[in-house]
PDB file of C-alpha atoms in Angstrom:
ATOM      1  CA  UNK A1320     -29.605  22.345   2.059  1.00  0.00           C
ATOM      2  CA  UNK A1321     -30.091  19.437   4.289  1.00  0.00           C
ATOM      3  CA  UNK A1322     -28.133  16.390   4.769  1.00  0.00           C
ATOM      4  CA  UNK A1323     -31.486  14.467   3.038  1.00  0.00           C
ATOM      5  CA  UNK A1324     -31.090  17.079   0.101  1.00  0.00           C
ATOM      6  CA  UNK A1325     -27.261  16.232  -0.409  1.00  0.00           C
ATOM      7  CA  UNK A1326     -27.922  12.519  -0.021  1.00  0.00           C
ATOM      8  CA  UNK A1327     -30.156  12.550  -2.574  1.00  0.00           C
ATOM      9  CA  UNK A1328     -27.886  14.377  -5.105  1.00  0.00           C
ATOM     10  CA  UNK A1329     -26.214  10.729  -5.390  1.00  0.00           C
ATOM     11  CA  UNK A1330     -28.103   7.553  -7.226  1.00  0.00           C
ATOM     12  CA  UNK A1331     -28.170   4.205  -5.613  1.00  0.00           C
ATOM     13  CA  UNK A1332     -25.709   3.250  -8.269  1.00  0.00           C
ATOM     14  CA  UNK A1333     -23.555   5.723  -7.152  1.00  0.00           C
ATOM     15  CA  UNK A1334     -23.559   4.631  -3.348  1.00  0.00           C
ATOM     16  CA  UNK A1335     -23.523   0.963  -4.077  1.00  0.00           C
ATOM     17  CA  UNK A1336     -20.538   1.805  -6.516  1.00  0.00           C
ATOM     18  CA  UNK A1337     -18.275   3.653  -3.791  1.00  0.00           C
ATOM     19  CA  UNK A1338     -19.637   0.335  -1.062  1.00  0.00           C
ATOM     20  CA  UNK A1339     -17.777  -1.772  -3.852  1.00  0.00           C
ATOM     21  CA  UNK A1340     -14.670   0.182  -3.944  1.00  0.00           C
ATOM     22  CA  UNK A1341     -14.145   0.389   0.058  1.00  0.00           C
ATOM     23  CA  UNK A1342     -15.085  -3.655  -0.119  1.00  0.00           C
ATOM     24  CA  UNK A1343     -12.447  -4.282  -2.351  1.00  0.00           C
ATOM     25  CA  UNK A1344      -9.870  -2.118  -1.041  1.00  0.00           C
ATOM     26  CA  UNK A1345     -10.449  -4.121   2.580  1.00  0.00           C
ATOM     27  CA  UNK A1346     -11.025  -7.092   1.044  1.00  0.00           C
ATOM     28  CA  UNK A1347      -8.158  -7.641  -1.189  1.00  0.00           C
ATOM     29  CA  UNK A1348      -6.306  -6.138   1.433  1.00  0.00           C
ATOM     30  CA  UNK A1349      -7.418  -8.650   4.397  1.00  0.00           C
ATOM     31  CA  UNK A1350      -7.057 -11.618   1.805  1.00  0.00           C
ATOM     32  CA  UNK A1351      -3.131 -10.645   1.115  1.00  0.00           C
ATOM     33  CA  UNK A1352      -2.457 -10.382   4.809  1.00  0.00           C
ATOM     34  CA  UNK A1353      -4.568 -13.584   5.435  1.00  0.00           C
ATOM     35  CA  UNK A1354      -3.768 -15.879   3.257  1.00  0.00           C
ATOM     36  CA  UNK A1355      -5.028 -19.746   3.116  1.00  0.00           C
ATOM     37  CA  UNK A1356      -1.661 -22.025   3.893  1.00  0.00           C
ATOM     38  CA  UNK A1357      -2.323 -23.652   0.285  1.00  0.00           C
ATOM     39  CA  UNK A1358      -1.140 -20.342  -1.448  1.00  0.00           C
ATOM     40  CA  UNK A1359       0.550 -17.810   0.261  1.00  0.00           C
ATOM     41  CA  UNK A1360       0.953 -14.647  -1.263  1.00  0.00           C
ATOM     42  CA  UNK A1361       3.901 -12.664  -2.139  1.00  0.00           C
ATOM     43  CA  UNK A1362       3.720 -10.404   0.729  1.00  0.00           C
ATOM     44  CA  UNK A1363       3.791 -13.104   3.246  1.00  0.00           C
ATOM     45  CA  UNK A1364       6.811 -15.245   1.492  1.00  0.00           C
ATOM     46  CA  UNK A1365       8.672 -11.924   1.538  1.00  0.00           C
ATOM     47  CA  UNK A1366       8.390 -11.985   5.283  1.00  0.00           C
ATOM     48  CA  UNK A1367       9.955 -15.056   5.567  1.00  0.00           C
ATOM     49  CA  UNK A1368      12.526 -13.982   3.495  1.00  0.00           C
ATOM     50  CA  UNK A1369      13.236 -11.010   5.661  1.00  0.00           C
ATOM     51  CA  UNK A1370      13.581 -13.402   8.212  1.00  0.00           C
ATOM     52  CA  UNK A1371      16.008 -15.147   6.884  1.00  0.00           C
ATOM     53  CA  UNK A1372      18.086 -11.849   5.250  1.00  0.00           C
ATOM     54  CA  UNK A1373      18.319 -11.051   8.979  1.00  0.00           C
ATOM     55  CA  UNK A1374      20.200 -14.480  10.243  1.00  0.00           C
ATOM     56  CA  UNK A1375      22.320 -14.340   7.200  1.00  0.00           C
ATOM     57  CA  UNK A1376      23.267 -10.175   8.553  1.00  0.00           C
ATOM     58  CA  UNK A1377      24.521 -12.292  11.560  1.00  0.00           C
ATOM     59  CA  UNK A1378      27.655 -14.282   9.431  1.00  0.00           C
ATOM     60  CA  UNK A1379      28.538 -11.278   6.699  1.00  0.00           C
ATOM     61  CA  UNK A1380      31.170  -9.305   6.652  1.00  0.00           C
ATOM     62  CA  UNK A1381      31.096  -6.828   6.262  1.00  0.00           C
ATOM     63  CA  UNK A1382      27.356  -5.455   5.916  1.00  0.00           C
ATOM     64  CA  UNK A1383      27.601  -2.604   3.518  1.00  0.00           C
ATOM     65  CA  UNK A1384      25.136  -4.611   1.703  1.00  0.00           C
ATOM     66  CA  UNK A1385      22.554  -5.050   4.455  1.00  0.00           C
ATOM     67  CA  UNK A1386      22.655  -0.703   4.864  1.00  0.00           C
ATOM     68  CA  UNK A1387      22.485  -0.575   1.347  1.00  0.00           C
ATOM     69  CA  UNK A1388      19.256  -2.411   1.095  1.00  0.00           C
ATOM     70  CA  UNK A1389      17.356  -1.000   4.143  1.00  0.00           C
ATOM     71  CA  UNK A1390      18.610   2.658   2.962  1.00  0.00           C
ATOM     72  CA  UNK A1391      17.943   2.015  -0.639  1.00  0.00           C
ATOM     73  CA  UNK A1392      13.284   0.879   1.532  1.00  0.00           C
ATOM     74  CA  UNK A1393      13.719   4.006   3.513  1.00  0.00           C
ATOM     75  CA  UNK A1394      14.212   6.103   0.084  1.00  0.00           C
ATOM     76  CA  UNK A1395      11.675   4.016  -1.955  1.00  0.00           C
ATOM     77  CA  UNK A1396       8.965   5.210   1.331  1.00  0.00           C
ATOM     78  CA  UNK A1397      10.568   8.836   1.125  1.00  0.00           C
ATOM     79  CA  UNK A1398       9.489   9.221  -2.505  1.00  0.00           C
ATOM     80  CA  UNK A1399       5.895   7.775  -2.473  1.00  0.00           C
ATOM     81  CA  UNK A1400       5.527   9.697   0.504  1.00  0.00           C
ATOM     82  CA  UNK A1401       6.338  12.986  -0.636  1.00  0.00           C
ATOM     83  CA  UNK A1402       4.619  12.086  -4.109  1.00  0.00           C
ATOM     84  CA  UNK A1403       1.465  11.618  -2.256  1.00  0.00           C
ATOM     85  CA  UNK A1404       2.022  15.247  -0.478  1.00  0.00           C
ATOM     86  CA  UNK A1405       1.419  16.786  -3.902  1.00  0.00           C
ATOM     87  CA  UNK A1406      -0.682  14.501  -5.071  1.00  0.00           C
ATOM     88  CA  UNK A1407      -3.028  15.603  -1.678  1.00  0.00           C
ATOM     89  CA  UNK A1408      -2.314  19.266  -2.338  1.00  0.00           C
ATOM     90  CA  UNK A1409      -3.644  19.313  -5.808  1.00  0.00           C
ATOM     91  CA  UNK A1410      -6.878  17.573  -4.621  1.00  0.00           C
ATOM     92  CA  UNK A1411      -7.286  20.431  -1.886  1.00  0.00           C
ATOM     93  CA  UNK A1412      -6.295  23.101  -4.594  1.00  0.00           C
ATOM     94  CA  UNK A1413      -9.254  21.302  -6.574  1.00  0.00           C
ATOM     95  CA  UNK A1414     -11.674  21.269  -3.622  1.00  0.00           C
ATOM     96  CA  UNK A1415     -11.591  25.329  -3.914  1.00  0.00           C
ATOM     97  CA  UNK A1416     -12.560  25.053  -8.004  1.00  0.00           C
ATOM     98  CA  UNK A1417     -14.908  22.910  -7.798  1.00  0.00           C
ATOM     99  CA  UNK A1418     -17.546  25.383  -9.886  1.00  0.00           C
ATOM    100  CA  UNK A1419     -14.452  25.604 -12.403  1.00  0.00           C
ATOM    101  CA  UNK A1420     -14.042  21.654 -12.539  1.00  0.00           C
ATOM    102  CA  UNK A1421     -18.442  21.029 -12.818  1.00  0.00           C
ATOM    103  CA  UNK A1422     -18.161  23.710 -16.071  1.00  0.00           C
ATOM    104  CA  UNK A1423     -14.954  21.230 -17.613  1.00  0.00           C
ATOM    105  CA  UNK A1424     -16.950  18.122 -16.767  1.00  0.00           C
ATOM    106  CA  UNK A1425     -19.686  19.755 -18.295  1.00  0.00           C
ATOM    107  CA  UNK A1426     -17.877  20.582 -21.617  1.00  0.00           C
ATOM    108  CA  UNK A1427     -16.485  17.055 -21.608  1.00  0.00           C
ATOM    109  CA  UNK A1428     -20.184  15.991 -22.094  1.00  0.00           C
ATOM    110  CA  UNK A1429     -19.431  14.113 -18.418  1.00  0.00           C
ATOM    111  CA  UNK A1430     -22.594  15.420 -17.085  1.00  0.00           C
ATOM    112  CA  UNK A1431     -23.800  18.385 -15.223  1.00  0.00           C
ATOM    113  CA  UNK A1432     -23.516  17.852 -11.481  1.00  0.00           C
ATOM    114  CA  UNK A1433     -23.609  20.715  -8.248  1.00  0.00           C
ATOM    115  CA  UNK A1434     -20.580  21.118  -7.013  1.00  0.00           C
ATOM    116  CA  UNK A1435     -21.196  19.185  -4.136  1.00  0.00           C
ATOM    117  CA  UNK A1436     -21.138  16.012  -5.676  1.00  0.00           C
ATOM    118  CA  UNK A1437     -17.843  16.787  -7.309  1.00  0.00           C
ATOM    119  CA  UNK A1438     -16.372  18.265  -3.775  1.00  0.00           C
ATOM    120  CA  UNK A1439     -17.722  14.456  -2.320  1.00  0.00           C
ATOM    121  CA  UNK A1440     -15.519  12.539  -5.231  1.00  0.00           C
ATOM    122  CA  UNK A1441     -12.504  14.399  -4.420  1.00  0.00           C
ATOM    123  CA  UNK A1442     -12.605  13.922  -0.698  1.00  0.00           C
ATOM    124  CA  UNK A1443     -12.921   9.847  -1.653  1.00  0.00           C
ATOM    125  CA  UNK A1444      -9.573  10.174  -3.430  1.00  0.00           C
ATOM    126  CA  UNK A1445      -8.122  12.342  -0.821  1.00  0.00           C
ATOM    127  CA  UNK A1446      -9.119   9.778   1.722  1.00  0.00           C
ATOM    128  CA  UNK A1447      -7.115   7.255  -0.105  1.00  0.00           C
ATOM    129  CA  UNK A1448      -4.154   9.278  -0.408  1.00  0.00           C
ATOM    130  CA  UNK A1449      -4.181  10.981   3.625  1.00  0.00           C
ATOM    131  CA  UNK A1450      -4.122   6.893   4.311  1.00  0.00           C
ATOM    132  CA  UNK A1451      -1.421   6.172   2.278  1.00  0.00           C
ATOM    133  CA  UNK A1452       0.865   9.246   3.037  1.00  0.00           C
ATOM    134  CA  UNK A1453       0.386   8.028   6.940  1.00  0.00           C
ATOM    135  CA  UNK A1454       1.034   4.370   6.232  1.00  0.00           C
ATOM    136  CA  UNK A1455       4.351   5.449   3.923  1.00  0.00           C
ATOM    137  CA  UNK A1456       5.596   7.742   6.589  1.00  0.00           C
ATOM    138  CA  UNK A1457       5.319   4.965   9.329  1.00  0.00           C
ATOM    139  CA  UNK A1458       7.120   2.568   6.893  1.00  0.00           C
ATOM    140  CA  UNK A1459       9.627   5.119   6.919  1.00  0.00           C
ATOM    141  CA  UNK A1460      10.307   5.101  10.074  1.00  0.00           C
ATOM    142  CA  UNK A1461       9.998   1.468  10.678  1.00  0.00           C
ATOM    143  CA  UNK A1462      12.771   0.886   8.410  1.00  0.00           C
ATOM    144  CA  UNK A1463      14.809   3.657  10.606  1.00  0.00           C
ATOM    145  CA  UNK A1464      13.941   1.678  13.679  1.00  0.00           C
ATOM    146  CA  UNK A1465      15.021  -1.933  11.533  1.00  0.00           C
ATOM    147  CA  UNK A1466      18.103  -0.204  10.841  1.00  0.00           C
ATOM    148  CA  UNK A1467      19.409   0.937  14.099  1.00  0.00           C
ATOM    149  CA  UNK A1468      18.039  -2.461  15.638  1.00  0.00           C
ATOM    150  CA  UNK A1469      20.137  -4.171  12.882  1.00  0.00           C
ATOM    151  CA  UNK A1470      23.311  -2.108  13.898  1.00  0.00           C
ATOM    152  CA  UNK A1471      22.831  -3.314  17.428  1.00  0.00           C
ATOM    153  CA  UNK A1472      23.443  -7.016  16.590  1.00  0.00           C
ATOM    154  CA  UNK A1473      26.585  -8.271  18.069  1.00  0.00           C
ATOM    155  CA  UNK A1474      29.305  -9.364  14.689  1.00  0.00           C
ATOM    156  CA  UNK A1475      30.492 -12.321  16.814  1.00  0.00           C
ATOM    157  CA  UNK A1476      27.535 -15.127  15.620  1.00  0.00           C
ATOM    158  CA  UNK A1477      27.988 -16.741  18.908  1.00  0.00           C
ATOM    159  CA  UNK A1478      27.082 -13.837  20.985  1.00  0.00           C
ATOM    160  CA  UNK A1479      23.957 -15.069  23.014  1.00  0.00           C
ATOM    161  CA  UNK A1480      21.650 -11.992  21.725  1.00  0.00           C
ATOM    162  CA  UNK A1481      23.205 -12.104  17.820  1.00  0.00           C
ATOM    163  CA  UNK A1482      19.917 -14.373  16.716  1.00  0.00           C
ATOM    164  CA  UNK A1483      17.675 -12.928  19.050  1.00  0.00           C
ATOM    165  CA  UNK A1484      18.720  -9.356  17.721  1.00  0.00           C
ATOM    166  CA  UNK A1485      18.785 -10.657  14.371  1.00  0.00           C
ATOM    167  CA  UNK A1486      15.121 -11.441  14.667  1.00  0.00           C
ATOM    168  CA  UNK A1487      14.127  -8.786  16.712  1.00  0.00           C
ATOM    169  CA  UNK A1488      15.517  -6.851  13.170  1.00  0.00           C
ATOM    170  CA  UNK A1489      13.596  -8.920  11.138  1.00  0.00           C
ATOM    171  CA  UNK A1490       9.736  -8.469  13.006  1.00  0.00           C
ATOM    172  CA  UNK A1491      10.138  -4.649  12.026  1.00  0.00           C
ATOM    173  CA  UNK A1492      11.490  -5.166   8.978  1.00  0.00           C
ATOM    174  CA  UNK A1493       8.485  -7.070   8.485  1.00  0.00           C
ATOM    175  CA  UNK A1494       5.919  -4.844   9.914  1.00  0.00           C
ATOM    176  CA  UNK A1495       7.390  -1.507   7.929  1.00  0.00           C
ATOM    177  CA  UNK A1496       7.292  -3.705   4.565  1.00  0.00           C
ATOM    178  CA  UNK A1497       3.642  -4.195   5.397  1.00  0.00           C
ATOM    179  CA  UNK A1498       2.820  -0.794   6.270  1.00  0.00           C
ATOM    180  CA  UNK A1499       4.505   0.122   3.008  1.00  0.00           C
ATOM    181  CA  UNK A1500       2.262  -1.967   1.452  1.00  0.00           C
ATOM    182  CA  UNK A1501      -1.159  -1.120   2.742  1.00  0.00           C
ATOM    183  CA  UNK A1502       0.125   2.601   1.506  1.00  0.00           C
ATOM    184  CA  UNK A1503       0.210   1.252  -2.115  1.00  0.00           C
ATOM    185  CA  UNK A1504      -3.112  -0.597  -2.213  1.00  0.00           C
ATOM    186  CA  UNK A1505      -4.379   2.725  -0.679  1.00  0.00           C
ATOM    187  CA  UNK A1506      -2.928   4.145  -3.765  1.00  0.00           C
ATOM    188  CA  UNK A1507      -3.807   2.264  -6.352  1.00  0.00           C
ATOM    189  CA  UNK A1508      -7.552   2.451  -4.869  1.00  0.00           C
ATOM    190  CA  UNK A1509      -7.002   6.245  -5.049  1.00  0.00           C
ATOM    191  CA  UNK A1510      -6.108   6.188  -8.789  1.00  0.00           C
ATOM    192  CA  UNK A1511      -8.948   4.143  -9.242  1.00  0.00           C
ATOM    193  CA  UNK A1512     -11.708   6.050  -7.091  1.00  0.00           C
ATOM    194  CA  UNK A1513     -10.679   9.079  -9.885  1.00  0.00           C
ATOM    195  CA  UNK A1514     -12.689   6.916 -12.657  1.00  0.00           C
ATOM    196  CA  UNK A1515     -16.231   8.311 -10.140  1.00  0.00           C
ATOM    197  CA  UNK A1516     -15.984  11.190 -11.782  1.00  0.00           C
ATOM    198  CA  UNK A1517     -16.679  10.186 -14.689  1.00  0.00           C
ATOM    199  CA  UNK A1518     -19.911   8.074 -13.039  1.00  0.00           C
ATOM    200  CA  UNK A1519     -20.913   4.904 -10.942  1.00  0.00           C
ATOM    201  CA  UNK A1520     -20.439   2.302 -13.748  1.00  0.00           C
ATOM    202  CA  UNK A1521     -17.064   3.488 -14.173  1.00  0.00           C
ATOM    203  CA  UNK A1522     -16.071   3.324 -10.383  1.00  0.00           C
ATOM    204  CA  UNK A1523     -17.169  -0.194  -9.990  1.00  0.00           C
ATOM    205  CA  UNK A1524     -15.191  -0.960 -13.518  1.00  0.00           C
ATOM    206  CA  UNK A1525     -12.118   0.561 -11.807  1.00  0.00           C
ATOM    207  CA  UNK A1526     -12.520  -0.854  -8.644  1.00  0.00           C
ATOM    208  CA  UNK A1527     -12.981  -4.449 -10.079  1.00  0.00           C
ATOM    209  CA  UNK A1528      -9.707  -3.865 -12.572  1.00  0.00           C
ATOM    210  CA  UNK A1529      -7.437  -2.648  -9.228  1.00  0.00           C
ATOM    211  CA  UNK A1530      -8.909  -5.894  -7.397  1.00  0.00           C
ATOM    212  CA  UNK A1531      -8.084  -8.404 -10.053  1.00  0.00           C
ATOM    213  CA  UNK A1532      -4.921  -6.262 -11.137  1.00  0.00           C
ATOM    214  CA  UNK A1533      -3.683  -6.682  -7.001  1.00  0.00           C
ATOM    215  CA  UNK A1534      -4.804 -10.617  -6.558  1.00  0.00           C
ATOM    216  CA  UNK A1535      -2.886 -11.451  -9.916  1.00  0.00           C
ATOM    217  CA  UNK A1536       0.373  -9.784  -8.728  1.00  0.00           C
ATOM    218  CA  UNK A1537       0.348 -11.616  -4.822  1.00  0.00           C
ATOM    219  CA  UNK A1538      -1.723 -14.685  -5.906  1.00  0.00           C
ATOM    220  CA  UNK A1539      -1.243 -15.653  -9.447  1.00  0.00           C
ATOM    221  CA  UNK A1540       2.124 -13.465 -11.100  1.00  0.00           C
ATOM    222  CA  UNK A1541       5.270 -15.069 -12.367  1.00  0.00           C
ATOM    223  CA  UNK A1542       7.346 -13.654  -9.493  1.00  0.00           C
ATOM    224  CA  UNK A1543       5.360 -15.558  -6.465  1.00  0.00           C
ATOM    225  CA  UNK A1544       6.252 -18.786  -9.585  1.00  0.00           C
ATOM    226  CA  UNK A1545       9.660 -17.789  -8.797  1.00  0.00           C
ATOM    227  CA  UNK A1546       9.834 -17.611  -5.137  1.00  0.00           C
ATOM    228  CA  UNK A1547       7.949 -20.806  -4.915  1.00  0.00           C
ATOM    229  CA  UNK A1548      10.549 -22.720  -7.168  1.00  0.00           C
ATOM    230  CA  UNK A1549      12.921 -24.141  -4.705  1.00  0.00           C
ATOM    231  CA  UNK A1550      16.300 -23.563  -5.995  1.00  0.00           C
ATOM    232  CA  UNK A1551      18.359 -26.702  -7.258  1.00  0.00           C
ATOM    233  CA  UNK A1552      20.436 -28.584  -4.647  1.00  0.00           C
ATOM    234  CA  UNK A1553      23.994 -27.051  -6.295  1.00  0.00           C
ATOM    235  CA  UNK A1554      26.150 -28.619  -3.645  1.00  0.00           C
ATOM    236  CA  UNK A1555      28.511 -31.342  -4.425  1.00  0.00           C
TER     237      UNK A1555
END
């Protein structure tokens, strides 16, 4: 069979379907990370509060909290990570039954397909899921690197490097939060490139459901309403 041939096992639908998926996976993505000034997202005021977690590390004492919370990231990246790593080995234990999964879809009235098409659908979702197991490993690591960089600032505040440390701290706390969070959009557009198999109309529904479901929660949620709110002037 020729590359023509196997390209032609897929409808337009079908192409421009998996063209809307990648769109909105880089699009919602780009639009989070690039945000207008006007409204910020959540994953950009969460960087500033990083920030700021790191000049308050400078002045407590002691910081069993600060370990607490940077161990409690590098667990949270552990889990997804090794979730994903069975997640990917069921998709390759699938790529070797294809035949077997084409007869269920078949019996499900989902349509009769070779099992080409089907081995094509799973390597989509497998793409999705190889991105995010990288992206959640590097977070991992990130956060190791934020918290030996966090035990090397000085306790006295008015050492010359405790703000400079501090912030050094705070940069790759930042960029391991937003590694951690590229692996989750890469996962939600995984659980939503599953809805191909049951056909092109369903893949753009899903993709267009994980694109509004994403904007909501950084653009429009009741949690950004929160971090917006300035807290009340309490002092006397």
């Amino acid at each position: 069979m020729t590359w023509i041939d196997r390209a032609l096992l897929f409808s337009p639908l079908d192409y421009a379907a998996v063209l809307l998926l990648f769109a909105a996976w880089l699009g919602i993505g780009w639009r989070i990370e690039n945000p207008s000034s006007q409204k910020p997202s959540v994953s950009l005021m969460m960087d500033d509060f990083r920030k700021v977690w790191m000049r308050e590390m400078v002045t407590r004492q002691p910081r069993v909290f600060d370990a607490q919370v940077i161990s409690a990231m590098r667990q949270g990246s552990t889990f997804f990570a090794s979730t994903i790593m069975i997640a990917i080995g069921g998709g390759l234990a699938l790529l070797g039954n294809t035949e077997r999964l084409a007869g269920v879809a078949e019996d499900l009235a989902i349509g009769r397909a070779p099992a080409m098409v089907w081995e094509v659908k799973i390597l989509i979702i497998l793409l999705f899921l190889s991105n995010a197991f990288l992206k959640f490993v590097w977070s991992h690591r990130l956060f190791g690197y934020c918290a030996i960089l966090m035990a090397a600032v000085p306790n006295d505040p008015d050492h010359p490097q405790a703000y400079a440390r501090a912030a050094q701290a705070g940069d790759i706390c930042i960029t391991a939060a937003r590694s951690f969070n590229r692996a989750l959009r890469a996962t939600y557009f995984a659980l939503a490139s599953i809805a191909w198999i049951l056909g092109p109309m369903a893949l753009i529904l899903s993709s267009a459901v994980t694109f509004g479901v994403l904007y909501r929660r950084e653009f429009a949620s009741h949690s950004r309403t929160v971090m917006m709110t300035a807290p009340p002037n309490t002092e006397s």
